[in-house]
Every structure is written in C-alpha cells, then in structure tokens.
Amino acid sequence: QVQLAESGGGQVQTGGSLRLSCKVSVYAIGSLCMGWFRQIPGKKREGIATIYTDIYTDKQFYGDSVKGRFAISQDSAKNTVYLEMNNLTPEDTAIYYCAAKTRTWACGEIIPEDFDYWGQGTQVTVSS
C-alpha cells in the first residue's frame, strides 16, 4: 500500500510562496501518477496538478485555477513530489492533499475519485 506524507504547509501573506512536499513510501514514484488536490471545508475537493514519468520525461498537468502560479515536480532519488506555489492569494487557503494512482495513462484526469491513495493533508493559509 502506498503511503504518503505531506509537509510544508503554513501561513503566508498574499503574494507569497510556499513549497509543499509529499514523501512517498513503499512504491517508487516513477511507477505512479502523483497528484496534488486541495479542499476548503464544505466544498468539493479540487484537482491542482498531476505528474508522471513517461519513459525518461516527466509530464505535468494542471487545473485551470493554478496554471502559471503553481508547479509540480518530483525527485525520484528522494521519492518525493513537490508543489511550488507562487503569488498566493486568500482564495488558495485550503487543506492540500497529496494523492497517487497506479493508472499513469490516466494522469491527465485530475479527478479526486480516480486516485487510490491519499495523505493526511497539510493546511495552507494565505492572509490578506
């Protein structure tokens, strides 16, 4: 069973940046589609970005709300996935979750219901 552990959340002011990390255990991230999602209490979980390794190249996909501001990356040596978040606004305040699925061919589908493994989440708060 894939185990995921997020870190890096916190509080930042509008316009600031944060980098989230997701340490993956048991499976090598090169065999997985990894994703980041976020959820505001009372609202549906939103897909932010996904990444997988296609032969020797990483391929990334992004949700419309974060394109140009967020970047997903991964370090296979550390078996860790990152989410670099820039130009943050209060609307980015949420709990951020790391997730994984083995169906890498469907990595472009950033749909929460399609992911099998989830971390506990890390809180990101952006103040105005």
PDB file of C-alpha atoms in Angstrom:
ATOM      1  CA  GLN A   1       0.000   0.000   0.000  1.00  0.00           C
ATOM      2  CA  VAL A   2       1.334   3.402  -0.994  1.00  0.00           C
ATOM      3  CA  GLN A   3       1.960   5.700   1.966  1.00  0.00           C
ATOM      4  CA  LEU A   4       2.022   9.462   1.534  1.00  0.00           C
ATOM      5  CA  ALA A   5       3.137  12.146   3.975  1.00  0.00           C
ATOM      6  CA  GLU A   6       2.736  15.855   3.198  1.00  0.00           C
ATOM      7  CA  SER A   7       4.714  18.668   4.757  1.00  0.00           C
ATOM      8  CA  GLY A   8       5.457  22.314   4.135  1.00  0.00           C
ATOM      9  CA  GLY A   9       2.111  23.913   4.831  1.00  0.00           C
ATOM     10  CA  GLY A  10       1.788  27.062   6.869  1.00  0.00           C
ATOM     11  CA  GLN A  11       0.700  30.655   6.829  1.00  0.00           C
ATOM     12  CA  VAL A  12       1.865  33.189   4.267  1.00  0.00           C
ATOM     13  CA  GLN A  13       0.795  36.654   3.153  1.00  0.00           C
ATOM     14  CA  THR A  14      -0.798  37.472  -0.167  1.00  0.00           C
ATOM     15  CA  GLY A  15       1.763  37.335  -2.946  1.00  0.00           C
ATOM     16  CA  GLY A  16       3.981  34.962  -1.031  1.00  0.00           C
ATOM     17  CA  SER A  17       5.214  31.484  -1.879  1.00  0.00           C
ATOM     18  CA  LEU A  18       5.270  28.056  -0.296  1.00  0.00           C
ATOM     19  CA  ARG A  19       6.615  24.676  -1.288  1.00  0.00           C
ATOM     20  CA  LEU A  20       4.783  21.551  -0.257  1.00  0.00           C
ATOM     21  CA  SER A  21       6.460  18.160  -0.141  1.00  0.00           C
ATOM     22  CA  CYS A  22       4.976  14.678  -0.317  1.00  0.00           C
ATOM     23  CA  LYS A  23       7.202  11.818   0.770  1.00  0.00           C
ATOM     24  CA  VAL A  24       6.134   8.530  -0.813  1.00  0.00           C
ATOM     25  CA  SER A  25       6.786   5.144   0.772  1.00  0.00           C
ATOM     26  CA  VAL A  26       6.504   1.551  -0.458  1.00  0.00           C
ATOM     27  CA  TYR A  27       6.132   2.406  -4.185  1.00  0.00           C
ATOM     28  CA  ALA A  28       8.605   4.204  -6.408  1.00  0.00           C
ATOM     29  CA  ILE A  29       7.091   7.430  -7.717  1.00  0.00           C
ATOM     30  CA  GLY A  30       8.311   6.578 -11.199  1.00  0.00           C
ATOM     31  CA  SER A  31       5.595   3.915 -11.372  1.00  0.00           C
ATOM     32  CA  LEU A  32       2.819   6.204 -10.146  1.00  0.00           C
ATOM     33  CA  CYS A  33       0.744   9.143 -11.205  1.00  0.00           C
ATOM     34  CA  MET A  34       1.138  11.641  -8.381  1.00  0.00           C
ATOM     35  CA  GLY A  35      -1.241  14.497  -7.735  1.00  0.00           C
ATOM     36  CA  TRP A  36      -1.988  17.445  -5.520  1.00  0.00           C
ATOM     37  CA  PHE A  37      -5.501  18.406  -4.509  1.00  0.00           C
ATOM     38  CA  ARG A  38      -6.980  20.937  -2.140  1.00  0.00           C
ATOM     39  CA  GLN A  39     -10.173  21.265  -0.204  1.00  0.00           C
ATOM     40  CA  ILE A  40     -11.928  24.089   1.569  1.00  0.00           C
ATOM     41  CA  PRO A  41     -14.269  22.877   4.340  1.00  0.00           C
ATOM     42  CA  GLY A  42     -17.763  22.409   2.950  1.00  0.00           C
ATOM     43  CA  LYS A  43     -16.595  22.368  -0.659  1.00  0.00           C
ATOM     44  CA  LYS A  44     -15.618  19.668  -3.116  1.00  0.00           C
ATOM     45  CA  ARG A  45     -12.007  18.570  -3.373  1.00  0.00           C
ATOM     46  CA  GLU A  46     -10.283  20.378  -6.257  1.00  0.00           C
ATOM     47  CA  GLY A  47      -7.591  18.938  -8.503  1.00  0.00           C
ATOM     48  CA  ILE A  48      -4.489  21.123  -8.773  1.00  0.00           C
ATOM     49  CA  ALA A  49      -1.785  19.210 -10.603  1.00  0.00           C
ATOM     50  CA  THR A  50      -0.533  15.773 -11.536  1.00  0.00           C
ATOM     51  CA  ILE A  51       2.775  14.350 -12.715  1.00  0.00           C
ATOM     52  CA  TYR A  52       4.081  11.055 -14.033  1.00  0.00           C
ATOM     53  CA  THR A  53       7.219   9.768 -15.703  1.00  0.00           C
ATOM     54  CA  ASP A  54       6.767   8.927 -19.388  1.00  0.00           C
ATOM     55  CA  ILE A  55       9.847   6.835 -20.196  1.00  0.00           C
ATOM     56  CA  TYR A  56      12.512   9.442 -19.335  1.00  0.00           C
ATOM     57  CA  THR A  57      10.435  12.612 -19.213  1.00  0.00           C
ATOM     58  CA  ASP A  58       8.149  13.958 -16.526  1.00  0.00           C
ATOM     59  CA  LYS A  59       4.772  15.121 -17.775  1.00  0.00           C
ATOM     60  CA  GLN A  60       2.682  17.565 -15.778  1.00  0.00           C
ATOM     61  CA  PHE A  61      -0.974  18.562 -15.891  1.00  0.00           C
ATOM     62  CA  TYR A  62      -2.605  21.500 -14.131  1.00  0.00           C
ATOM     63  CA  GLY A  63      -6.022  22.684 -13.099  1.00  0.00           C
ATOM     64  CA  ASP A  64      -7.110  25.981 -14.599  1.00  0.00           C
ATOM     65  CA  SER A  65      -7.155  27.857 -11.292  1.00  0.00           C
ATOM     66  CA  VAL A  66      -3.418  27.421 -10.684  1.00  0.00           C
ATOM     67  CA  LYS A  67      -1.870  27.427 -14.169  1.00  0.00           C
ATOM     68  CA  GLY A  68       1.097  29.772 -14.305  1.00  0.00           C
ATOM     69  CA  ARG A  69       1.341  30.082 -10.499  1.00  0.00           C
ATOM     70  CA  PHE A  70       1.896  26.517  -9.246  1.00  0.00           C
ATOM     71  CA  ALA A  71       4.435  23.956 -10.403  1.00  0.00           C
ATOM     72  CA  ILE A  72       4.547  20.248  -9.640  1.00  0.00           C
ATOM     73  CA  SER A  73       7.817  18.336  -9.718  1.00  0.00           C
ATOM     74  CA  GLN A  74       9.316  15.152  -8.371  1.00  0.00           C
ATOM     75  CA  ASP A  75      12.669  13.822  -7.204  1.00  0.00           C
ATOM     76  CA  SER A  76      12.948  10.095  -7.791  1.00  0.00           C
ATOM     77  CA  ALA A  77      16.093   9.819  -5.665  1.00  0.00           C
ATOM     78  CA  LYS A  78      14.145  11.131  -2.672  1.00  0.00           C
ATOM     79  CA  ASN A  79      10.863   9.526  -3.766  1.00  0.00           C
ATOM     80  CA  THR A  80       9.247  12.882  -3.106  1.00  0.00           C
ATOM     81  CA  VAL A  81       6.804  15.058  -5.005  1.00  0.00           C
ATOM     82  CA  TYR A  82       6.710  18.827  -4.629  1.00  0.00           C
ATOM     83  CA  LEU A  83       4.224  21.597  -5.235  1.00  0.00           C
ATOM     84  CA  GLU A  84       5.750  25.030  -5.644  1.00  0.00           C
ATOM     85  CA  MET A  85       3.095  27.686  -5.062  1.00  0.00           C
ATOM     86  CA  ASN A  86       3.716  31.299  -6.056  1.00  0.00           C
ATOM     87  CA  ASN A  87       1.735  34.527  -5.981  1.00  0.00           C
ATOM     88  CA  LEU A  88      -0.622  33.104  -3.395  1.00  0.00           C
ATOM     89  CA  THR A  89      -3.973  34.725  -2.641  1.00  0.00           C
ATOM     90  CA  PRO A  90      -6.501  34.180   0.160  1.00  0.00           C
ATOM     91  CA  GLU A  91      -8.502  32.052  -2.310  1.00  0.00           C
ATOM     92  CA  ASP A  92      -5.683  29.492  -2.155  1.00  0.00           C
ATOM     93  CA  THR A  93      -6.358  28.889   1.539  1.00  0.00           C
ATOM     94  CA  ALA A  94      -7.251  25.211   1.939  1.00  0.00           C
ATOM     95  CA  ILE A  95      -6.059  21.840   3.112  1.00  0.00           C
ATOM     96  CA  TYR A  96      -3.703  20.455   0.484  1.00  0.00           C
ATOM     97  CA  TYR A  97      -3.535  16.727  -0.147  1.00  0.00           C
ATOM     98  CA  CYS A  98      -1.057  14.544  -1.945  1.00  0.00           C
ATOM     99  CA  ALA A  99      -2.514  11.557  -3.808  1.00  0.00           C
ATOM    100  CA  ALA A 100      -1.402   8.686  -6.014  1.00  0.00           C
ATOM    101  CA  LYS A 101      -2.787   6.213  -8.507  1.00  0.00           C
ATOM    102  CA  THR A 102      -1.171   3.433 -10.477  1.00  0.00           C
ATOM    103  CA  ARG A 103      -3.050   4.253 -13.706  1.00  0.00           C
ATOM    104  CA  THR A 104      -0.389   6.547 -15.150  1.00  0.00           C
ATOM    105  CA  TRP A 105      -2.069   6.533 -18.589  1.00  0.00           C
ATOM    106  CA  ALA A 106      -4.910   8.490 -16.994  1.00  0.00           C
ATOM    107  CA  CYS A 107      -2.700  11.018 -15.239  1.00  0.00           C
ATOM    108  CA  GLY A 108      -4.220  13.895 -17.182  1.00  0.00           C
ATOM    109  CA  GLU A 109      -7.513  13.277 -15.409  1.00  0.00           C
ATOM    110  CA  ILE A 110      -7.170  15.308 -12.237  1.00  0.00           C
ATOM    111  CA  ILE A 111     -10.230  13.790 -10.613  1.00  0.00           C
ATOM    112  CA  PRO A 112     -10.163  13.017  -6.881  1.00  0.00           C
ATOM    113  CA  GLU A 113     -12.347   9.918  -7.251  1.00  0.00           C
ATOM    114  CA  ASP A 114      -9.775   8.419  -9.617  1.00  0.00           C
ATOM    115  CA  PHE A 115      -6.974   8.399  -7.029  1.00  0.00           C
ATOM    116  CA  ASP A 116      -6.445   5.433  -4.741  1.00  0.00           C
ATOM    117  CA  TYR A 117      -4.027   6.656  -2.088  1.00  0.00           C
ATOM    118  CA  TRP A 118      -4.106   9.836  -0.024  1.00  0.00           C
ATOM    119  CA  GLY A 119      -2.013  11.652   2.512  1.00  0.00           C
ATOM    120  CA  GLN A 120      -3.369  13.283   5.662  1.00  0.00           C
ATOM    121  CA  GLY A 121      -3.229  16.781   4.245  1.00  0.00           C
ATOM    122  CA  THR A 122      -1.425  19.961   5.204  1.00  0.00           C
ATOM    123  CA  GLN A 123      -3.032  23.328   5.904  1.00  0.00           C
ATOM    124  CA  VAL A 124      -2.139  26.348   3.798  1.00  0.00           C
ATOM    125  CA  THR A 125      -3.424  29.721   4.954  1.00  0.00           C
ATOM    126  CA  VAL A 126      -2.939  32.909   2.946  1.00  0.00           C
ATOM    127  CA  SER A 127      -3.689  36.149   4.747  1.00  0.00           C
ATOM    128  CA  SER A 128      -4.533  39.438   3.054  1.00  0.00           C
TER     129      SER A 128
END
